Amino acid sequence: MAKRDAEQSQKGGTNKKSGEAFLAKKKTEKGVKSTPSGLLYKVIVGGKGEKPKATDTVQVHYRGTMIDGTEFDSSYGRGVPATFPVNGVIRGWTEALQLMKVGSKWELYIPSELAYGERGAGEQIGPNSTLIFTVELLGIQKPEPSVPPAPKAQ
C-alpha cells in the first residue's frame, strides 16, 4: 500500500509539472483565452444561443484527452450526446459551460485543480492530470419550475 501511494505521489508530481508546462505554452498561442481560475479555452465555433446557468442541464458532444493526445472519453465515439447538470461535472467544465453559448464548440485546457486533482479518475486519468476537452454545446434544459404548494382548504 505504501509503495503504491509513493508511486501515485511521484506520478502526480510528474503530471503536475508536465501539465503546468503544457498550459504555460498553450497560454501563449493565438486565440487561447484564460480565466482568473486558470482555465484556458479556445473558441472553435462561436454560438448564437443562450448561456446555461449552473442550475441548468446541458446536452453536449465532447472528446476528452490527456495532454499527450490519449483519448479517455468521447460522446462522439459513442454516437450519442451526453446530458448532465452544469454543476454536476468537474469545476473546469462548470466554469466553461456557463461562458459558452448554445451552438458553440470550444477546446478547453483544464488544469488538474479544476479537473480531478490529486485523486485522478479511473485507470486513465492519473493524479494531477491536466486535461483537454473539445466541447460542443448542443442545448440547454431549464430546471423544472417548483410547483407552489396548493392552498390549504378552509
mmCIF file of the C-alpha atoms, coordinates in Angstrom:
data_MODEL
# 
_entry.id   MODEL 
# 
loop_
_atom_site.group_PDB 
_atom_site.id 
_atom_site.type_symbol 
_atom_site.label_atom_id 
_atom_site.label_alt_id 
_atom_site.label_comp_id 
_atom_site.label_asym_id 
_atom_site.label_entity_id 
_atom_site.label_seq_id 
_atom_site.pdbx_PDB_ins_code 
_atom_site.Cartn_x 
_atom_site.Cartn_y 
_atom_site.Cartn_z 
_atom_site.occupancy 
_atom_site.B_iso_or_equiv 
_atom_site.pdbx_formal_charge 
_atom_site.auth_seq_id 
_atom_site.auth_comp_id 
_atom_site.auth_asym_id 
_atom_site.auth_atom_id 
_atom_site.pdbx_PDB_model_num 
ATOM 1   C CA . MET A 1 1   ? 0.000   0.000  0.000   1.00 0.00 ? 1   MET A CA 1 
ATOM 2   C CA . ALA A 1 2   ? 2.783   2.439  0.935   1.00 0.00 ? 2   ALA A CA 1 
ATOM 3   C CA . LYS A 1 3   ? 4.628   1.576  -2.288  1.00 0.00 ? 3   LYS A CA 1 
ATOM 4   C CA . ARG A 1 4   ? 1.509   2.285  -4.348  1.00 0.00 ? 4   ARG A CA 1 
ATOM 5   C CA . ASP A 1 5   ? 0.984   5.599  -2.537  1.00 0.00 ? 5   ASP A CA 1 
ATOM 6   C CA . ALA A 1 6   ? 4.610   6.579  -3.226  1.00 0.00 ? 6   ALA A CA 1 
ATOM 7   C CA . GLU A 1 7   ? 4.221   5.696  -6.921  1.00 0.00 ? 7   GLU A CA 1 
ATOM 8   C CA . GLN A 1 8   ? 0.992   7.723  -7.131  1.00 0.00 ? 8   GLN A CA 1 
ATOM 9   C CA . SER A 1 9   ? 2.679   10.674 -5.422  1.00 0.00 ? 9   SER A CA 1 
ATOM 10  C CA . GLN A 1 10  ? 5.633   10.539 -7.821  1.00 0.00 ? 10  GLN A CA 1 
ATOM 11  C CA . LYS A 1 11  ? 3.322   10.217 -10.827 1.00 0.00 ? 11  LYS A CA 1 
ATOM 12  C CA . GLY A 1 12  ? 1.250   13.128 -9.510  1.00 0.00 ? 12  GLY A CA 1 
ATOM 13  C CA . GLY A 1 13  ? 4.339   15.331 -9.285  1.00 0.00 ? 13  GLY A CA 1 
ATOM 14  C CA . THR A 1 14  ? 5.386   14.449 -12.824 1.00 0.00 ? 14  THR A CA 1 
ATOM 15  C CA . ASN A 1 15  ? 1.858   15.045 -14.142 1.00 0.00 ? 15  ASN A CA 1 
ATOM 16  C CA . LYS A 1 16  ? 1.649   18.410 -12.375 1.00 0.00 ? 16  LYS A CA 1 
ATOM 17  C CA . LYS A 1 17  ? 4.961   19.635 -13.835 1.00 0.00 ? 17  LYS A CA 1 
ATOM 18  C CA . SER A 1 18  ? 4.183   18.496 -17.381 1.00 0.00 ? 18  SER A CA 1 
ATOM 19  C CA . GLY A 1 19  ? 0.668   19.958 -17.111 1.00 0.00 ? 19  GLY A CA 1 
ATOM 20  C CA . GLU A 1 20  ? 1.966   23.326 -15.937 1.00 0.00 ? 20  GLU A CA 1 
ATOM 21  C CA . ALA A 1 21  ? 4.492   23.426 -18.799 1.00 0.00 ? 21  ALA A CA 1 
ATOM 22  C CA . PHE A 1 22  ? 1.764   22.492 -21.302 1.00 0.00 ? 22  PHE A CA 1 
ATOM 23  C CA . LEU A 1 23  ? -0.577  25.222 -20.014 1.00 0.00 ? 23  LEU A CA 1 
ATOM 24  C CA . ALA A 1 24  ? 2.181   27.870 -19.991 1.00 0.00 ? 24  ALA A CA 1 
ATOM 25  C CA . LYS A 1 25  ? 2.934   27.114 -23.644 1.00 0.00 ? 25  LYS A CA 1 
ATOM 26  C CA . LYS A 1 26  ? -0.744  26.887 -24.605 1.00 0.00 ? 26  LYS A CA 1 
ATOM 27  C CA . LYS A 1 27  ? -1.457  30.267 -22.980 1.00 0.00 ? 27  LYS A CA 1 
ATOM 28  C CA . THR A 1 28  ? 0.858   31.963 -25.498 1.00 0.00 ? 28  THR A CA 1 
ATOM 29  C CA . GLU A 1 29  ? -0.944  30.530 -28.533 1.00 0.00 ? 29  GLU A CA 1 
ATOM 30  C CA . LYS A 1 30  ? -3.108  32.775 -30.677 1.00 0.00 ? 30  LYS A CA 1 
ATOM 31  C CA . GLY A 1 31  ? -6.797  32.608 -29.814 1.00 0.00 ? 31  GLY A CA 1 
ATOM 32  C CA . VAL A 1 32  ? -6.321  30.947 -26.418 1.00 0.00 ? 32  VAL A CA 1 
ATOM 33  C CA . LYS A 1 33  ? -8.038  32.831 -23.593 1.00 0.00 ? 33  LYS A CA 1 
ATOM 34  C CA . SER A 1 34  ? -7.712  32.387 -19.847 1.00 0.00 ? 34  SER A CA 1 
ATOM 35  C CA . THR A 1 35  ? -9.944  32.927 -16.850 1.00 0.00 ? 35  THR A CA 1 
ATOM 36  C CA . PRO A 1 36  ? -8.856  34.002 -13.342 1.00 0.00 ? 36  PRO A CA 1 
ATOM 37  C CA . SER A 1 37  ? -9.213  30.390 -12.138 1.00 0.00 ? 37  SER A CA 1 
ATOM 38  C CA . GLY A 1 38  ? -6.572  29.176 -14.603 1.00 0.00 ? 38  GLY A CA 1 
ATOM 39  C CA . LEU A 1 39  ? -8.952  27.609 -17.132 1.00 0.00 ? 39  LEU A CA 1 
ATOM 40  C CA . LEU A 1 40  ? -7.754  28.078 -20.711 1.00 0.00 ? 40  LEU A CA 1 
ATOM 41  C CA . TYR A 1 41  ? -10.021 27.819 -23.739 1.00 0.00 ? 41  TYR A CA 1 
ATOM 42  C CA . LYS A 1 42  ? -10.100 28.399 -27.467 1.00 0.00 ? 42  LYS A CA 1 
ATOM 43  C CA . VAL A 1 43  ? -13.313 29.165 -29.343 1.00 0.00 ? 43  VAL A CA 1 
ATOM 44  C CA . ILE A 1 44  ? -13.500 26.930 -32.417 1.00 0.00 ? 44  ILE A CA 1 
ATOM 45  C CA . VAL A 1 45  ? -17.085 27.879 -33.330 1.00 0.00 ? 45  VAL A CA 1 
ATOM 46  C CA . GLY A 1 46  ? -18.947 30.748 -31.690 1.00 0.00 ? 46  GLY A CA 1 
ATOM 47  C CA . GLY A 1 47  ? -22.559 30.033 -30.817 1.00 0.00 ? 47  GLY A CA 1 
ATOM 48  C CA . LYS A 1 48  ? -25.525 32.343 -31.027 1.00 0.00 ? 48  LYS A CA 1 
ATOM 49  C CA . GLY A 1 49  ? -27.808 30.815 -28.400 1.00 0.00 ? 49  GLY A CA 1 
ATOM 50  C CA . GLU A 1 50  ? -28.125 31.495 -24.710 1.00 0.00 ? 50  GLU A CA 1 
ATOM 51  C CA . LYS A 1 51  ? -25.625 30.587 -21.995 1.00 0.00 ? 51  LYS A CA 1 
ATOM 52  C CA . PRO A 1 52  ? -26.524 27.929 -19.424 1.00 0.00 ? 52  PRO A CA 1 
ATOM 53  C CA . LYS A 1 53  ? -26.683 28.637 -15.713 1.00 0.00 ? 53  LYS A CA 1 
ATOM 54  C CA . ALA A 1 54  ? -25.232 26.395 -13.002 1.00 0.00 ? 54  ALA A CA 1 
ATOM 55  C CA . THR A 1 55  ? -28.727 25.041 -12.275 1.00 0.00 ? 55  THR A CA 1 
ATOM 56  C CA . ASP A 1 56  ? -29.403 24.032 -15.896 1.00 0.00 ? 56  ASP A CA 1 
ATOM 57  C CA . THR A 1 57  ? -28.874 20.677 -17.559 1.00 0.00 ? 57  THR A CA 1 
ATOM 58  C CA . VAL A 1 58  ? -26.974 20.682 -20.847 1.00 0.00 ? 58  VAL A CA 1 
ATOM 59  C CA . GLN A 1 59  ? -26.670 18.421 -23.848 1.00 0.00 ? 59  GLN A CA 1 
ATOM 60  C CA . VAL A 1 60  ? -23.140 18.273 -25.250 1.00 0.00 ? 60  VAL A CA 1 
ATOM 61  C CA . HIS A 1 61  ? -20.880 16.345 -27.532 1.00 0.00 ? 61  HIS A CA 1 
ATOM 62  C CA . TYR A 1 62  ? -17.328 16.097 -26.223 1.00 0.00 ? 62  TYR A CA 1 
ATOM 63  C CA . ARG A 1 63  ? -13.974 14.403 -26.525 1.00 0.00 ? 63  ARG A CA 1 
ATOM 64  C CA . GLY A 1 64  ? -11.539 14.211 -23.612 1.00 0.00 ? 64  GLY A CA 1 
ATOM 65  C CA . THR A 1 65  ? -7.808  13.640 -23.990 1.00 0.00 ? 65  THR A CA 1 
ATOM 66  C CA . MET A 1 66  ? -4.674  13.739 -21.930 1.00 0.00 ? 66  MET A CA 1 
ATOM 67  C CA . ILE A 1 67  ? -2.018  16.303 -22.912 1.00 0.00 ? 67  ILE A CA 1 
ATOM 68  C CA . ASP A 1 68  ? -0.194  13.563 -24.855 1.00 0.00 ? 68  ASP A CA 1 
ATOM 69  C CA . GLY A 1 69  ? -3.294  13.094 -27.045 1.00 0.00 ? 69  GLY A CA 1 
ATOM 70  C CA . THR A 1 70  ? -4.512  9.852  -25.440 1.00 0.00 ? 70  THR A CA 1 
ATOM 71  C CA . GLU A 1 71  ? -8.315  9.830  -25.587 1.00 0.00 ? 71  GLU A CA 1 
ATOM 72  C CA . PHE A 1 72  ? -10.053 8.743  -22.389 1.00 0.00 ? 72  PHE A CA 1 
ATOM 73  C CA . ASP A 1 73  ? -13.691 9.528  -23.209 1.00 0.00 ? 73  ASP A CA 1 
ATOM 74  C CA . SER A 1 74  ? -15.824 10.666 -26.137 1.00 0.00 ? 74  SER A CA 1 
ATOM 75  C CA . SER A 1 75  ? -19.539 11.100 -26.699 1.00 0.00 ? 75  SER A CA 1 
ATOM 76  C CA . TYR A 1 76  ? -18.679 11.355 -30.405 1.00 0.00 ? 76  TYR A CA 1 
ATOM 77  C CA . GLY A 1 77  ? -17.260 7.835  -30.192 1.00 0.00 ? 77  GLY A CA 1 
ATOM 78  C CA . ARG A 1 78  ? -20.476 6.580  -28.612 1.00 0.00 ? 78  ARG A CA 1 
ATOM 79  C CA . GLY A 1 79  ? -22.541 8.378  -31.256 1.00 0.00 ? 79  GLY A CA 1 
ATOM 80  C CA . VAL A 1 80  ? -24.844 9.896  -28.632 1.00 0.00 ? 80  VAL A CA 1 
ATOM 81  C CA . PRO A 1 81  ? -24.589 13.330 -26.986 1.00 0.00 ? 81  PRO A CA 1 
ATOM 82  C CA . ALA A 1 82  ? -24.214 13.438 -23.209 1.00 0.00 ? 82  ALA A CA 1 
ATOM 83  C CA . THR A 1 83  ? -26.699 15.159 -20.901 1.00 0.00 ? 83  THR A CA 1 
ATOM 84  C CA . PHE A 1 84  ? -25.795 16.296 -17.402 1.00 0.00 ? 84  PHE A CA 1 
ATOM 85  C CA . PRO A 1 85  ? -26.267 19.126 -14.882 1.00 0.00 ? 85  PRO A CA 1 
ATOM 86  C CA . VAL A 1 86  ? -23.861 22.043 -15.336 1.00 0.00 ? 86  VAL A CA 1 
ATOM 87  C CA . ASN A 1 87  ? -22.959 21.929 -11.638 1.00 0.00 ? 87  ASN A CA 1 
ATOM 88  C CA . GLY A 1 88  ? -22.556 18.135 -11.674 1.00 0.00 ? 88  GLY A CA 1 
ATOM 89  C CA . VAL A 1 89  ? -19.235 17.938 -13.525 1.00 0.00 ? 89  VAL A CA 1 
ATOM 90  C CA . ILE A 1 90  ? -15.617 18.925 -12.882 1.00 0.00 ? 90  ILE A CA 1 
ATOM 91  C CA . ARG A 1 91  ? -15.087 22.585 -11.974 1.00 0.00 ? 91  ARG A CA 1 
ATOM 92  C CA . GLY A 1 92  ? -13.370 23.430 -15.271 1.00 0.00 ? 92  GLY A CA 1 
ATOM 93  C CA . TRP A 1 93  ? -16.423 22.231 -17.191 1.00 0.00 ? 93  TRP A CA 1 
ATOM 94  C CA . THR A 1 94  ? -18.875 24.029 -14.902 1.00 0.00 ? 94  THR A CA 1 
ATOM 95  C CA . GLU A 1 95  ? -16.990 27.283 -15.439 1.00 0.00 ? 95  GLU A CA 1 
ATOM 96  C CA . ALA A 1 96  ? -16.576 26.886 -19.204 1.00 0.00 ? 96  ALA A CA 1 
ATOM 97  C CA . LEU A 1 97  ? -20.152 25.805 -19.889 1.00 0.00 ? 97  LEU A CA 1 
ATOM 98  C CA . GLN A 1 98  ? -21.505 28.965 -18.263 1.00 0.00 ? 98  GLN A CA 1 
ATOM 99  C CA . LEU A 1 99  ? -19.356 31.050 -20.639 1.00 0.00 ? 99  LEU A CA 1 
ATOM 100 C CA . MET A 1 100 ? -20.443 29.171 -23.769 1.00 0.00 ? 100 MET A CA 1 
ATOM 101 C CA . LYS A 1 101 ? -23.483 29.876 -25.927 1.00 0.00 ? 101 LYS A CA 1 
ATOM 102 C CA . VAL A 1 102 ? -25.614 27.140 -27.472 1.00 0.00 ? 102 VAL A CA 1 
ATOM 103 C CA . GLY A 1 103 ? -24.060 26.233 -30.818 1.00 0.00 ? 103 GLY A CA 1 
ATOM 104 C CA . SER A 1 104 ? -20.514 26.884 -29.564 1.00 0.00 ? 104 SER A CA 1 
ATOM 105 C CA . LYS A 1 105 ? -17.643 24.461 -29.920 1.00 0.00 ? 105 LYS A CA 1 
ATOM 106 C CA . TRP A 1 106 ? -14.632 25.134 -27.703 1.00 0.00 ? 106 TRP A CA 1 
ATOM 107 C CA . GLU A 1 107 ? -11.384 23.445 -26.825 1.00 0.00 ? 107 GLU A CA 1 
ATOM 108 C CA . LEU A 1 108 ? -10.792 23.501 -23.061 1.00 0.00 ? 108 LEU A CA 1 
ATOM 109 C CA . TYR A 1 109 ? -7.393  23.157 -21.384 1.00 0.00 ? 109 TYR A CA 1 
ATOM 110 C CA . ILE A 1 110 ? -8.173  22.298 -17.782 1.00 0.00 ? 110 ILE A CA 1 
ATOM 111 C CA . PRO A 1 111 ? -5.514  22.390 -15.044 1.00 0.00 ? 111 PRO A CA 1 
ATOM 112 C CA . SER A 1 112 ? -5.619  19.493 -12.605 1.00 0.00 ? 112 SER A CA 1 
ATOM 113 C CA . GLU A 1 113 ? -7.048  21.576 -9.769  1.00 0.00 ? 113 GLU A CA 1 
ATOM 114 C CA . LEU A 1 114 ? -10.131 22.304 -11.928 1.00 0.00 ? 114 LEU A CA 1 
ATOM 115 C CA . ALA A 1 115 ? -10.349 18.648 -13.004 1.00 0.00 ? 115 ALA A CA 1 
ATOM 116 C CA . TYR A 1 116 ? -9.783  15.589 -10.793 1.00 0.00 ? 116 TYR A CA 1 
ATOM 117 C CA . GLY A 1 117 ? -6.860  16.955 -8.753  1.00 0.00 ? 117 GLY A CA 1 
ATOM 118 C CA . GLU A 1 118 ? -4.679  14.651 -6.686  1.00 0.00 ? 118 GLU A CA 1 
ATOM 119 C CA . ARG A 1 119 ? -7.107  11.734 -6.823  1.00 0.00 ? 119 ARG A CA 1 
ATOM 120 C CA . GLY A 1 120 ? -7.260  11.345 -10.629 1.00 0.00 ? 120 GLY A CA 1 
ATOM 121 C CA . ALA A 1 121 ? -10.135 9.333  -12.102 1.00 0.00 ? 121 ALA A CA 1 
ATOM 122 C CA . GLY A 1 122 ? -10.284 5.716  -13.172 1.00 0.00 ? 122 GLY A CA 1 
ATOM 123 C CA . GLU A 1 123 ? -7.335  3.959  -14.743 1.00 0.00 ? 123 GLU A CA 1 
ATOM 124 C CA . GLN A 1 124 ? -6.518  6.541  -17.405 1.00 0.00 ? 124 GLN A CA 1 
ATOM 125 C CA . ILE A 1 125 ? -6.572  9.889  -15.586 1.00 0.00 ? 125 ILE A CA 1 
ATOM 126 C CA . GLY A 1 126 ? -3.703  9.917  -13.122 1.00 0.00 ? 126 GLY A CA 1 
ATOM 127 C CA . PRO A 1 127 ? -3.254  12.266 -10.171 1.00 0.00 ? 127 PRO A CA 1 
ATOM 128 C CA . ASN A 1 128 ? -2.725  15.961 -11.021 1.00 0.00 ? 128 ASN A CA 1 
ATOM 129 C CA . SER A 1 129 ? -3.506  15.450 -14.723 1.00 0.00 ? 129 SER A CA 1 
ATOM 130 C CA . THR A 1 130 ? -4.162  18.428 -16.985 1.00 0.00 ? 130 THR A CA 1 
ATOM 131 C CA . LEU A 1 131 ? -6.982  17.565 -19.385 1.00 0.00 ? 131 LEU A CA 1 
ATOM 132 C CA . ILE A 1 132 ? -8.073  18.711 -22.836 1.00 0.00 ? 132 ILE A CA 1 
ATOM 133 C CA . PHE A 1 133 ? -11.697 18.634 -23.912 1.00 0.00 ? 133 PHE A CA 1 
ATOM 134 C CA . THR A 1 134 ? -13.377 19.558 -27.153 1.00 0.00 ? 134 THR A CA 1 
ATOM 135 C CA . VAL A 1 135 ? -16.913 20.539 -26.115 1.00 0.00 ? 135 VAL A CA 1 
ATOM 136 C CA . GLU A 1 136 ? -19.868 21.313 -28.356 1.00 0.00 ? 136 GLU A CA 1 
ATOM 137 C CA . LEU A 1 137 ? -22.855 22.838 -26.513 1.00 0.00 ? 137 LEU A CA 1 
ATOM 138 C CA . LEU A 1 138 ? -25.953 21.475 -28.256 1.00 0.00 ? 138 LEU A CA 1 
ATOM 139 C CA . GLY A 1 139 ? -28.754 22.552 -25.938 1.00 0.00 ? 139 GLY A CA 1 
ATOM 140 C CA . ILE A 1 140 ? -29.964 23.638 -22.514 1.00 0.00 ? 140 ILE A CA 1 
ATOM 141 C CA . GLN A 1 141 ? -32.728 22.160 -20.414 1.00 0.00 ? 141 GLN A CA 1 
ATOM 142 C CA . LYS A 1 142 ? -34.010 24.545 -17.769 1.00 0.00 ? 142 LYS A CA 1 
ATOM 143 C CA . PRO A 1 143 ? -34.858 23.091 -14.368 1.00 0.00 ? 143 PRO A CA 1 
ATOM 144 C CA . GLU A 1 144 ? -38.490 22.263 -13.800 1.00 0.00 ? 144 GLU A CA 1 
ATOM 145 C CA . PRO A 1 145 ? -40.216 25.174 -12.071 1.00 0.00 ? 145 PRO A CA 1 
ATOM 146 C CA . SER A 1 146 ? -41.101 24.499 -8.486  1.00 0.00 ? 146 SER A CA 1 
ATOM 147 C CA . VAL A 1 147 ? -44.794 23.932 -8.077  1.00 0.00 ? 147 VAL A CA 1 
ATOM 148 C CA . PRO A 1 148 ? -46.129 26.127 -5.300  1.00 0.00 ? 148 PRO A CA 1 
ATOM 149 C CA . PRO A 1 149 ? -47.955 24.219 -2.585  1.00 0.00 ? 149 PRO A CA 1 
ATOM 150 C CA . ALA A 1 150 ? -51.699 24.004 -3.024  1.00 0.00 ? 150 ALA A CA 1 
ATOM 151 C CA . PRO A 1 151 ? -53.664 26.436 -0.876  1.00 0.00 ? 151 PRO A CA 1 
ATOM 152 C CA . LYS A 1 152 ? -54.979 24.937 2.337   1.00 0.00 ? 152 LYS A CA 1 
ATOM 153 C CA . ALA A 1 153 ? -58.657 24.088 2.429   1.00 0.00 ? 153 ALA A CA 1 
ATOM 154 C CA . GLN A 1 154 ? -60.696 26.462 4.530   1.00 0.00 ? 154 GLN A CA 1 
# 
